[in-house]
Short mmCIF file of C-alpha atoms (C1' of nucleotides) in Angstrom, two decimals:
data_model
loop_
_atom_site.label_atom_id
_atom_site.label_comp_id
_atom_site.label_asym_id
_atom_site.label_seq_id
_atom_site.Cartn_x
_atom_site.Cartn_y
_atom_site.Cartn_z
CA MET A 1 53.85 -36.00 -108.03
CA SER A 2 54.04 -31.71 -108.14
CA PRO A 3 53.67 -30.09 -104.85
CA THR A 4 50.82 -28.27 -105.86
CA LEU A 5 51.73 -24.60 -104.96
CA THR A 6 50.20 -21.88 -102.91
CA ARG A 7 47.93 -19.36 -104.81
CA ARG A 8 50.73 -16.94 -103.67
CA GLN A 9 53.22 -19.19 -105.46
CA GLN A 10 52.02 -19.29 -108.22
CA GLU A 11 51.09 -15.84 -108.80
CA ILE A 12 55.03 -15.72 -108.11
CA TYR A 13 55.81 -17.76 -110.16
CA ASP A 14 53.51 -16.33 -113.15
CA TYR A 15 54.83 -12.72 -112.27
CA LEU A 16 58.84 -14.24 -113.32
CA ARG A 17 57.86 -16.55 -115.88
CA ASP A 18 56.49 -13.50 -118.40
CA HIS A 19 59.00 -10.66 -116.91
CA LEU A 20 61.97 -11.83 -116.24
CA ASP A 21 63.38 -11.03 -119.50
CA ASP A 22 62.97 -7.63 -118.48
CA PHE A 23 65.96 -7.48 -116.45
CA PRO A 24 69.21 -6.34 -117.25
CA HIS A 25 70.41 -8.03 -114.97
CA PRO A 26 68.91 -11.03 -112.98
CA PRO A 27 67.20 -8.93 -110.16
CA THR A 28 68.35 -8.49 -106.75
CA LEU A 29 65.35 -9.79 -104.40
CA ASP A 30 64.59 -6.11 -102.74
CA GLU A 31 63.76 -5.24 -106.92
CA LEU A 32 61.62 -7.94 -106.51
CA CYS A 33 59.88 -7.04 -103.36
CA THR A 34 59.36 -3.40 -104.43
CA ALA A 35 58.01 -5.00 -108.29
CA LEU A 36 55.88 -7.31 -106.62
CA GLY A 37 54.84 -5.42 -104.07
CA LEU A 38 56.55 -6.45 -101.09
CA LYS A 39 58.53 -5.10 -98.15
CA SER A 40 60.03 -8.10 -96.84
CA ARG A 41 63.11 -9.64 -98.80
CA GLY A 42 62.43 -12.03 -96.06
CA SER A 43 59.06 -13.02 -97.76
CA LEU A 44 59.93 -12.48 -100.18
CA HIS A 45 63.03 -15.25 -99.80
CA LYS A 46 60.43 -18.05 -98.11
CA GLN A 47 58.43 -17.69 -101.05
CA ILE A 48 60.89 -18.03 -103.70
CA GLN A 49 62.49 -21.15 -101.24
CA ALA A 50 58.74 -23.20 -102.29
CA LEU A 51 59.22 -22.44 -105.72
CA ILE A 52 62.98 -24.39 -105.29
CA ASP A 53 61.44 -26.78 -103.51
CA ALA A 54 59.50 -27.75 -105.98
CA GLY A 55 62.11 -27.42 -108.83
CA LEU A 56 60.35 -24.41 -110.74
CA VAL A 57 63.34 -21.93 -109.44
CA GLU A 58 67.10 -22.74 -109.98
CA PRO A 59 68.62 -23.10 -106.33
CA MET A 60 70.70 -19.75 -106.27
CA ASN A 61 73.21 -20.78 -103.92
CA ASN A 62 74.10 -16.88 -101.89
CA GLN A 63 74.86 -16.08 -104.81
CA ARG A 64 74.38 -12.60 -106.48
CA ARG A 65 71.65 -11.76 -108.24
CA GLY A 66 70.73 -15.64 -108.91
CA ILE A 67 67.35 -16.10 -109.61
CA ARG A 68 66.42 -18.65 -112.41
CA LEU A 69 63.69 -20.13 -113.86
CA ALA A 70 64.70 -23.88 -113.97
CA GLU A 71 65.07 -25.67 -116.77
CA GLN A 72 61.49 -27.18 -117.74
CA SER A 73 63.35 -30.72 -118.57
CA ALA A 74 61.27 -31.51 -121.72
CA ALA A 75 58.50 -32.01 -119.23
CA PRO A 76 55.53 -29.97 -121.13
CA THR A 77 55.42 -32.56 -123.62
CA SER A 78 55.99 -35.70 -122.82
CA PRO A 79 55.88 -36.61 -119.36
CA HIS A 80 55.03 -39.81 -120.72
CA PRO A 81 56.29 -41.27 -123.99
CA GLY A 82 53.89 -42.49 -126.82
CA GLU A 83 51.02 -41.21 -124.63
CA ASP A 84 48.85 -39.15 -127.08
CA GLU A 85 47.95 -37.07 -124.61
CA LEU A 86 48.30 -33.08 -123.85
CA PRO A 87 47.95 -30.77 -121.06
CA LEU A 88 44.98 -28.29 -121.13
CA TYR A 89 46.10 -25.25 -119.45
CA GLY A 90 42.45 -23.89 -119.27
CA ALA A 91 40.61 -20.80 -121.21
CA ILE A 92 42.02 -18.40 -122.94
CA ALA A 93 40.74 -14.69 -122.93
CA ALA A 94 40.32 -15.92 -119.62
CA GLY A 95 41.50 -13.05 -117.86
CA ARG A 96 45.68 -14.44 -117.55
CA PRO A 97 48.40 -15.11 -118.97
CA ILE A 98 48.40 -18.94 -119.42
CA GLU A 99 48.97 -21.19 -116.10
CA ALA A 100 52.29 -22.48 -115.61
CA ILE A 101 51.90 -26.12 -114.34
CA SER A 102 48.93 -25.55 -111.87
CA ASN A 103 46.83 -27.98 -113.86
CA PRO A 104 47.53 -31.81 -114.33
CA GLU A 105 44.56 -32.37 -116.49
CA THR A 106 45.11 -33.92 -120.22
CA ILE A 107 42.76 -34.68 -122.44
CA PRO A 108 43.42 -37.13 -125.99
CA VAL A 109 44.90 -35.27 -128.80
CA PRO A 110 44.96 -36.91 -131.98
CA PRO A 111 48.68 -36.84 -133.19
CA MET A 112 47.42 -35.39 -136.56
CA LEU A 113 46.23 -32.17 -134.73
CA ARG A 114 49.17 -31.40 -133.05
CA THR A 115 53.25 -31.41 -134.23
CA ASP A 116 56.22 -32.47 -132.97
CA LYS A 117 57.50 -30.00 -131.25
CA PRO A 118 54.98 -29.82 -127.49
CA CYS A 119 52.07 -28.10 -127.22
CA TYR A 120 49.62 -27.67 -125.18
CA VAL A 121 45.62 -26.83 -125.15
CA LEU A 122 43.40 -24.09 -125.14
CA GLU A 123 39.30 -23.28 -124.90
CA VAL A 124 38.18 -20.95 -126.29
CA ASN A 125 36.27 -17.81 -125.24
CA GLY A 126 34.84 -15.30 -127.09
CA ASP A 127 34.51 -14.66 -130.64
CA SER A 128 37.32 -13.30 -132.19
CA MET A 129 38.37 -15.75 -134.48
CA ILE A 130 35.17 -16.51 -135.80
CA ASP A 131 35.12 -15.54 -139.82
CA GLU A 132 37.97 -18.30 -139.31
CA GLY A 133 35.55 -20.87 -138.28
CA ILE A 134 37.18 -20.87 -134.39
CA LEU A 135 34.00 -20.77 -132.25
CA ASP A 136 33.79 -20.30 -128.96
CA GLY A 137 34.06 -23.05 -126.55
CA ASP A 138 36.42 -24.56 -129.46
CA LEU A 139 39.88 -26.15 -128.07
CA VAL A 140 42.53 -25.51 -129.87
CA VAL A 141 46.14 -27.01 -129.64
CA ILE A 142 49.25 -24.55 -129.59
CA GLU A 143 53.21 -25.25 -130.29
CA GLN A 144 54.85 -23.19 -127.42
CA ARG A 145 56.44 -21.46 -128.84
CA ASP A 146 57.91 -17.55 -128.59
CA GLN A 147 58.38 -16.72 -132.85
CA ALA A 148 55.72 -16.34 -134.82
CA ARG A 149 55.41 -15.58 -138.57
CA ASN A 150 53.59 -13.26 -140.37
CA GLY A 151 50.04 -14.59 -140.83
CA GLU A 152 49.92 -17.68 -138.78
CA ILE A 153 47.34 -17.39 -135.73
CA VAL A 154 49.22 -17.28 -132.13
CA VAL A 155 48.29 -16.79 -128.41
CA ALA A 156 49.79 -13.01 -127.70
CA LEU A 157 50.27 -11.79 -124.57
CA VAL A 158 49.88 -8.13 -124.40
CA GLU A 159 51.10 -6.26 -121.45
CA GLY A 160 49.10 -5.83 -119.15
CA SER A 161 46.06 -7.53 -120.61
CA ASP A 162 44.51 -11.40 -121.00
CA ALA A 163 45.84 -14.08 -123.30
CA THR A 164 43.97 -13.90 -127.16
CA LEU A 165 43.89 -15.73 -130.52
CA LYS A 166 44.75 -13.50 -133.20
CA ARG A 167 46.30 -13.79 -136.56
CA ILE A 168 49.57 -11.71 -136.33
CA GLU A 169 51.22 -9.37 -138.65
CA GLN A 170 55.25 -7.94 -137.99
CA GLN A 171 55.89 -5.33 -139.10
CA PRO A 172 59.47 -3.14 -138.30
CA GLY A 173 58.36 -0.61 -135.11
CA LYS A 174 54.83 -2.58 -134.98
CA THR A 175 52.54 -5.62 -134.19
CA ILE A 176 50.03 -5.61 -135.31
CA LEU A 177 47.04 -8.25 -134.28
CA HIS A 178 43.96 -9.55 -136.51
CA PRO A 179 40.70 -10.69 -134.91
CA ALA A 180 38.79 -12.57 -137.27
CA ASN A 181 36.15 -11.04 -136.65
CA SER A 182 34.08 -7.96 -138.61
CA THR A 183 32.95 -6.22 -136.01
CA MET A 184 36.09 -6.35 -134.26
CA SER A 185 38.59 -4.11 -135.15
CA PRO A 186 43.39 -4.97 -136.23
CA MET A 187 44.91 -3.64 -132.81
CA VAL A 188 48.04 -2.10 -133.38
CA PHE A 189 50.76 -2.06 -130.73
CA PRO A 190 54.23 -1.91 -130.35
CA PRO A 191 55.97 -5.20 -130.72
CA ASP A 192 58.16 -5.31 -126.92
CA GLN A 193 54.46 -5.34 -125.82
CA VAL A 194 53.08 -7.98 -127.84
CA GLN A 195 54.70 -11.57 -126.51
CA VAL A 196 53.98 -14.80 -128.50
CA GLN A 197 53.07 -17.95 -126.41
CA GLY A 198 52.61 -20.17 -128.90
CA VAL A 199 51.02 -20.74 -131.97
CA LEU A 200 47.52 -22.30 -133.54
CA VAL A 201 47.99 -25.35 -134.96
CA GLY A 202 45.01 -27.59 -134.16
CA GLN A 203 41.82 -27.54 -133.38
CA MET A 204 38.61 -29.35 -132.18
CA ARG A 205 34.56 -29.14 -131.27
CA ARG A 206 32.48 -31.31 -130.22
CA TYR A 207 28.44 -30.96 -130.89
CA HIS A 208 27.21 -33.17 -128.05
CA MET B 1 28.47 -49.01 -103.93
CA SER B 2 26.16 -46.40 -104.25
CA PRO B 3 25.72 -44.28 -101.07
CA THR B 4 22.68 -42.34 -102.69
CA LEU B 5 23.15 -38.85 -102.33
CA THR B 6 20.46 -36.58 -100.64
CA ARG B 7 18.98 -33.95 -103.45
CA ARG B 8 21.36 -31.48 -102.40
CA GLN B 9 24.40 -33.67 -102.47
CA GLN B 10 23.16 -34.03 -106.20
CA GLU B 11 23.20 -30.27 -106.80
CA ILE B 12 26.15 -29.75 -105.42
CA TYR B 13 28.26 -32.41 -107.31
CA ASP B 14 26.69 -31.41 -109.85
CA TYR B 15 27.70 -27.84 -109.95
CA LEU B 16 31.29 -28.79 -108.73
CA ARG B 17 31.87 -31.15 -112.08
CA ASP B 18 30.55 -28.34 -114.36
CA HIS B 19 32.10 -25.12 -112.71
CA LEU B 20 34.74 -26.58 -111.01
CA ASP B 21 36.94 -25.21 -113.98
CA ASP B 22 35.81 -21.94 -113.93
CA PHE B 23 37.71 -20.71 -111.11
CA PRO B 24 41.23 -19.55 -111.87
CA HIS B 25 42.29 -20.96 -108.31
CA PRO B 26 39.89 -23.88 -107.24
CA PRO B 27 37.60 -21.92 -105.21
CA THR B 28 37.62 -21.41 -101.05
CA LEU B 29 33.88 -23.06 -98.85
CA ASP B 30 33.45 -19.32 -99.37
CA GLU B 31 33.31 -18.35 -102.78
CA LEU B 32 31.18 -21.83 -103.09
CA CYS B 33 28.73 -20.55 -100.61
CA THR B 34 28.12 -17.17 -103.06
CA ALA B 35 27.74 -19.09 -105.83
CA LEU B 36 25.52 -21.63 -104.22
CA GLY B 37 23.47 -19.25 -102.21
CA LEU B 38 24.37 -20.65 -98.96
CA LYS B 39 24.82 -18.23 -95.92
CA SER B 40 27.37 -20.72 -93.84
CA ARG B 41 30.10 -21.93 -94.68
CA GLY B 42 29.25 -24.37 -92.16
CA SER B 43 26.61 -25.90 -93.98
CA LEU B 44 28.32 -26.01 -97.03
CA HIS B 45 31.60 -27.84 -95.38
CA LYS B 46 29.09 -30.44 -94.08
CA GLN B 47 27.65 -30.91 -98.07
CA ILE B 48 30.85 -31.45 -99.41
CA GLN B 49 32.09 -33.77 -96.07
CA ALA B 50 29.36 -35.69 -97.22
CA LEU B 51 30.55 -36.03 -100.49
CA ILE B 52 33.94 -36.55 -99.63
CA ASP B 53 32.55 -39.45 -98.05
CA ALA B 54 30.95 -41.06 -101.24
CA GLY B 55 34.19 -40.85 -102.68
CA LEU B 56 33.46 -38.12 -104.35
CA VAL B 57 35.43 -35.77 -103.89
CA GLU B 58 38.62 -35.08 -103.09
CA PRO B 59 39.40 -35.00 -98.77
CA MET B 60 41.16 -31.18 -98.23
CA ASN B 61 42.68 -32.25 -94.99
CA ASN B 62 42.60 -28.36 -93.39
CA GLN B 63 44.24 -27.17 -96.84
CA ARG B 64 43.78 -24.26 -98.46
CA ARG B 65 41.42 -24.01 -101.17
CA GLY B 66 41.40 -27.41 -101.51
CA ILE B 67 37.90 -28.85 -103.57
CA ARG B 68 38.85 -31.18 -106.70
CA LEU B 69 37.11 -33.59 -107.74
CA ALA B 70 38.37 -37.11 -106.78
CA GLU B 71 39.23 -39.02 -110.57
CA GLN B 72 36.63 -41.24 -111.80
CA SER B 73 38.24 -44.77 -111.41
CA ALA B 74 35.81 -46.30 -113.65
CA ALA B 75 36.99 -45.65 -117.43
CA PRO B 76 32.74 -45.42 -118.79
CA THR B 77 34.40 -43.88 -122.00
CA SER B 78 35.82 -46.74 -124.90
CA PRO B 79 33.28 -49.47 -125.12
CA HIS B 80 35.78 -50.11 -127.61
CA PRO B 81 38.69 -50.44 -125.47
CA GLY B 82 41.81 -49.24 -127.26
CA GLU B 83 40.24 -48.13 -130.10
CA ASP B 84 40.31 -44.91 -130.60
CA GLU B 85 40.51 -45.35 -134.38
CA LEU B 86 37.24 -44.14 -136.48
CA PRO B 87 36.93 -45.54 -140.34
CA LEU B 88 37.75 -42.26 -142.70
CA TYR B 89 35.13 -42.89 -145.28
CA GLY B 90 36.11 -40.40 -148.01
CA ALA B 91 35.27 -36.56 -148.64
CA ILE B 92 31.37 -35.64 -147.44
CA ALA B 93 29.85 -34.18 -150.76
CA ALA B 94 31.82 -36.51 -153.36
CA GLY B 95 29.44 -37.59 -155.19
CA ARG B 96 28.26 -40.89 -153.26
CA PRO B 97 26.38 -42.24 -150.67
CA ILE B 98 28.20 -42.77 -147.19
CA GLU B 99 27.81 -46.77 -147.00
CA ALA B 100 29.28 -47.60 -149.85
CA ILE B 101 32.65 -46.72 -149.98
CA SER B 102 34.69 -49.25 -148.44
CA ASN B 103 37.96 -47.27 -147.60
CA PRO B 104 40.03 -49.44 -145.23
CA GLU B 105 42.14 -46.26 -143.73
CA THR B 106 41.15 -44.99 -140.32
CA ILE B 107 42.70 -42.15 -138.49
CA PRO B 108 42.79 -41.41 -134.25
CA VAL B 109 40.29 -39.96 -132.65
CA PRO B 110 40.01 -38.64 -129.28
CA PRO B 111 37.22 -39.88 -127.36
CA MET B 112 35.84 -36.76 -126.80
CA LEU B 113 34.83 -35.95 -129.94
CA ARG B 114 32.64 -39.03 -130.48
CA THR B 115 30.15 -41.03 -129.01
CA ASP B 116 29.35 -44.79 -128.16
CA LYS B 117 27.78 -45.34 -130.80
CA PRO B 118 29.61 -46.27 -133.90
CA CYS B 119 30.86 -43.19 -136.25
CA TYR B 120 32.83 -41.95 -138.66
CA VAL B 121 34.90 -39.32 -139.89
CA LEU B 122 34.37 -37.21 -142.83
CA GLU B 123 36.83 -34.76 -144.80
CA VAL B 124 34.54 -32.26 -145.74
CA ASN B 125 33.83 -30.11 -149.19
CA GLY B 126 33.11 -26.75 -149.75
CA ASP B 127 31.88 -24.07 -147.79
CA SER B 128 28.74 -24.60 -146.84
CA MET B 129 28.80 -24.70 -143.22
CA ILE B 130 30.97 -22.26 -142.90
CA ASP B 131 28.95 -20.04 -140.65
CA GLU B 132 29.05 -22.71 -137.96
CA GLY B 133 32.48 -22.81 -138.17
CA ILE B 134 32.83 -25.31 -140.76
CA LEU B 135 35.08 -25.09 -143.11
CA ASP B 136 36.56 -26.89 -146.69
CA GLY B 137 38.94 -29.07 -145.73
CA ASP B 138 37.56 -30.06 -141.92
CA LEU B 139 37.17 -33.68 -140.93
CA VAL B 140 33.93 -33.73 -138.96
CA VAL B 141 32.74 -37.35 -136.82
CA ILE B 142 29.97 -38.17 -138.27
CA GLU B 143 27.47 -41.20 -135.80
CA GLN B 144 25.43 -43.88 -138.28
CA ARG B 145 22.25 -42.95 -137.17
CA ASP B 146 19.66 -43.10 -139.95
CA GLN B 147 16.83 -40.09 -137.83
CA ALA B 148 17.68 -36.86 -136.69
CA ARG B 149 16.39 -34.43 -134.76
CA ASN B 150 15.38 -31.24 -135.97
CA GLY B 151 18.21 -28.89 -135.41
CA GLU B 152 20.56 -31.02 -135.85
CA ILE B 153 23.75 -30.54 -138.15
CA VAL B 154 23.27 -34.78 -140.17
CA VAL B 155 25.59 -36.02 -143.18
CA ALA B 156 22.38 -35.93 -145.53
CA LEU B 157 21.29 -37.99 -148.19
CA VAL B 158 18.99 -36.84 -151.02
CA GLU B 159 18.10 -38.23 -154.09
CA GLY B 160 19.78 -38.64 -156.76
CA SER B 161 22.52 -36.04 -155.84
CA ASP B 162 25.36 -35.77 -153.22
CA ALA B 163 25.88 -36.29 -149.54
CA THR B 164 25.98 -33.22 -147.58
CA LEU B 165 26.43 -31.59 -144.39
CA LYS B 166 23.35 -29.38 -143.50
CA ARG B 167 21.16 -28.60 -140.52
CA ILE B 168 17.46 -30.55 -140.31
CA GLU B 169 14.23 -28.88 -140.21
CA GLN B 170 11.50 -32.09 -140.39
CA GLN B 171 8.02 -30.91 -140.71
CA PRO B 172 5.12 -32.95 -141.40
CA GLY B 173 5.68 -33.36 -145.29
CA LYS B 174 8.55 -31.73 -146.12
CA THR B 175 11.99 -31.66 -144.43
CA ILE B 176 14.10 -28.47 -145.52
CA LEU B 177 18.26 -29.06 -145.48
CA HIS B 178 19.67 -25.39 -143.65
CA PRO B 179 23.30 -24.38 -145.24
CA ALA B 180 25.12 -22.23 -143.34
CA ASN B 181 26.25 -19.66 -145.61
CA SER B 182 24.81 -16.41 -146.10
CA THR B 183 25.13 -16.92 -149.98
CA MET B 184 22.56 -20.59 -149.91
CA SER B 185 19.39 -20.87 -149.18
CA PRO B 186 17.53 -23.74 -147.46
CA MET B 187 16.32 -26.58 -149.87
CA VAL B 188 13.11 -28.41 -149.42
CA PHE B 189 12.16 -31.54 -150.07
CA PRO B 190 9.92 -34.19 -150.20
CA PRO B 191 10.90 -36.51 -146.68
CA ASP B 192 11.21 -39.53 -148.60
CA GLN B 193 13.45 -37.67 -150.34
CA VAL B 194 16.05 -37.29 -147.98
CA GLN B 195 17.99 -40.01 -146.38
CA VAL B 196 19.99 -39.03 -142.67
CA GLN B 197 22.88 -41.41 -142.92
CA GLY B 198 24.43 -39.41 -139.44
CA VAL B 199 25.29 -36.44 -136.87
CA LEU B 200 27.61 -34.63 -136.24
CA VAL B 201 29.52 -35.05 -133.05
CA GLY B 202 32.52 -33.58 -133.48
CA GLN B 203 34.52 -31.46 -135.62
CA MET B 204 38.82 -31.05 -135.58
CA ARG B 205 41.18 -28.89 -138.97
CA ARG B 206 44.57 -28.44 -138.81
CA TYR B 207 46.98 -25.26 -139.56
CA HIS B 208 50.01 -27.46 -140.32
"C1'" DT C 1 94.73 -7.01 -96.88
"C1'" DG C 2 90.61 -5.26 -93.95
"C1'" DG C 3 86.40 -3.41 -94.40
"C1'" DA C 4 82.68 -1.38 -95.67
"C1'" DC C 5 78.73 -2.12 -98.03
"C1'" DA C 6 75.35 -5.27 -100.96
"C1'" DA C 7 72.96 -8.54 -101.28
"C1'" DG C 8 71.56 -13.41 -99.85
"C1'" DT C 9 70.00 -16.36 -95.48
"C1'" DT C 10 67.54 -17.15 -91.20
"C1'" DC C 11 64.73 -16.40 -87.33
"C1'" DT C 12 60.79 -15.01 -84.78
"C1'" DC C 13 56.46 -13.14 -84.33
"C1'" DC C 14 52.30 -11.50 -85.97
"C1'" DC C 15 47.72 -11.14 -88.58
"C1'" DT C 16 44.86 -12.69 -91.70
"C1'" DG C 17 41.52 -15.84 -94.49
"C1'" DT C 18 39.84 -20.02 -93.86
"C1'" DG C 19 39.21 -25.13 -92.95
"C1'" DT C 20 36.35 -27.65 -89.13
"C1'" DT C 21 33.26 -27.89 -85.34
"C1'" DC C 22 29.74 -27.43 -82.90
"C1'" DT C 23 24.77 -26.24 -81.64
"C1'" DA C 24 20.30 -24.15 -82.68
"C1'" DT C 25 16.60 -24.47 -85.97
"C1'" DA C 26 13.62 -24.72 -90.29
"C1'" DT C 27 12.72 -27.31 -93.43
"C1'" DT C 28 10.60 -31.70 -95.97
"C1'" DA C 29 9.76 -36.47 -96.06
"C1'" DT C 30 8.59 -40.57 -93.47
"C1'" DA D 1 4.74 -36.61 -84.27
"C1'" DT D 2 9.15 -38.22 -85.40
"C1'" DA D 3 13.46 -38.81 -88.24
"C1'" DA D 4 15.64 -36.54 -91.64
"C1'" DT D 5 17.77 -33.13 -94.57
"C1'" DA D 6 19.15 -28.21 -94.64
"C1'" DT D 7 21.00 -23.99 -93.02
"C1'" DA D 8 22.56 -20.09 -90.34
"C1'" DG D 9 25.96 -18.35 -86.36
"C1'" DA D 10 29.08 -18.51 -83.56
"C1'" DA D 11 33.76 -20.32 -81.85
"C1'" DC D 12 38.10 -22.64 -82.97
"C1'" DA D 13 42.29 -23.41 -84.96
"C1'" DC D 14 46.18 -23.38 -87.47
"C1'" DA D 15 48.46 -22.48 -92.23
"C1'" DG D 16 49.68 -19.40 -96.27
"C1'" DG D 17 51.52 -15.06 -95.92
"C1'" DG D 18 54.39 -10.43 -94.38
"C1'" DA D 19 57.33 -7.91 -92.03
"C1'" DG D 20 61.82 -7.27 -89.79
"C1'" DA D 21 65.64 -8.04 -87.20
"C1'" DA D 22 70.24 -9.77 -87.33
"C1'" DC D 23 73.05 -12.82 -89.16
"C1'" DT D 24 76.29 -14.47 -93.20
"C1'" DT D 25 78.39 -14.12 -97.65
"C1'" DG D 26 80.18 -11.78 -101.71
"C1'" DT D 27 81.78 -7.79 -104.05
"C1'" DC D 28 84.37 -3.94 -104.06
"C1'" DC D 29 88.07 -0.57 -103.08
"C1'" DA D 30 91.48 1.60 -101.08
#
DNA sequence: TGGACAAGTTCTCCCTGTGTTCTATATTAT
DNA sequence: ATAATATAGAACACAGGGAGAACTTGTCCA
C-alpha cells in the first residue's frame, strides 16, 4: 500500500508537517526552497509531486501558494476497524520528531490502555520520567492531540530539539516541562517553542 | 523448510532482527558493514543475498535502503488462538491466596506482555515496588509458577500473611523478599514459609 | 485590455551514493 | 588436500536527488 517514501521525501514531508503553520500564508516553492536549503524550484517541485502522488499533500493545480497537507483520512487510528492494534512510531527522545507514516509496524494494545481518539505507541528512551514509574524501554500509548491540560504528561516537541515525554505546565507567557527525575530540572520555554504532539494515556512494560 | 543458515548468516540475521529498528531509515549496506565490522559491501551483499534466498529478508530489488525483514508468516505467538484475554484475579496484597478467588472477570492483554505459559492479571496495591516503576493501581501480568529464579519479581505468599509482589533472592536456608522502596526493608523467611505463586512478566497502567 | 511580473510546471543534464557483480585471497571445516 | 565459507576490493549500473533553463499560468495594475 504505502509507496514507502524515500529519505528526502520523508524529510520534506516532516518539515511540512511541523512548519507549515509557521507561515502567515502557505509558502511559495521558492520560500520552501530556501527553508529546505534547495536552490532549484524544479527540484523541490519534483519532490512535492512525489508526495502528492503518495496522497500526503493536496494537489495544487497551478494555484499560487497552494501547498497544503492532505487530510489524513482518518488514517492513523482505524485502518482496520475493530482491530486493536496501534501504530508503533518508534522511540521517543530518539532524536527527531515523530515520524509521519514511515513505519507500518503495529502492536496490539488492549482497549483499556487507549482512548476512543486516535492513538499511537512510542518506546520510551531515557529516564526522564522515572519517578512517575515510566522506565527506559517502556511502551507508552499516546493520544494524538495538539493541546494539553496542565499536569498531563505529554509528548512535547521543543523547537530545535528532540521529542520528549514530560509533565506540562502552561502559564501565561511560558510553558514549563517537568521531568520526573530528581536529577533533572524543569525546563521553561516560550509557549510557541513547545509543540504538543500527544498526551499519555497508557503504559506497558514486559519483563521477559 | 530449513535451509540451515551458516554461522555468519545466523549472526547477521540476528543482528538485523535485533537492531533494524534502531536505524531512523533502513540502513545502507555500507552502514551495515561498519555496524558489523565488515570492510566490503560486496561481502555483506553476498550474505544478505543468502538470507533473501532463505526467505528471511525481503528482496530489495535495486532499491536504496531496501533492507527489511520478511514477514514471519506463521504466528508462533498464540497457543490459544483468538484468545487474548486473561483472568483478573483481583488485587494483590489484598489478603488472600491467589487461587482461592474464582473470579470470572477477564481483561484483554496483548500477547507481548504475556508468555506462552498460563498467566493471570493482578492489580497492584501499595507502593512496595515503586522504585521498579510499579505503582499503586498498576495491572501486572503474572506467569503461573511455583518456582522462581533469583532476581525475578514474584507473587509470594508468606505464611499467615498477604500475597505480595517482591523481588526474590533464595539462599540456602533462607529466602529474602526485597521490596523496591527505599522506605522499606528486605524481609527474610525460612524457605518453607514462602510460597511462590507466579512470576512477573508484564505490566500495564492507564492514565485516563 | 493587455502587459509585466510572480509563481507553478516541465524539461534536460549531471553527479553522487548505493546496490550489484565479479574475481582474488584468506580462513575453516571435512 | 579439497571443498565450503568469508572477506576484500575493484568495476559497474542505475535510482535519487539537485541545478538551471524554458515554458505556462495566474495576478495585478495602468
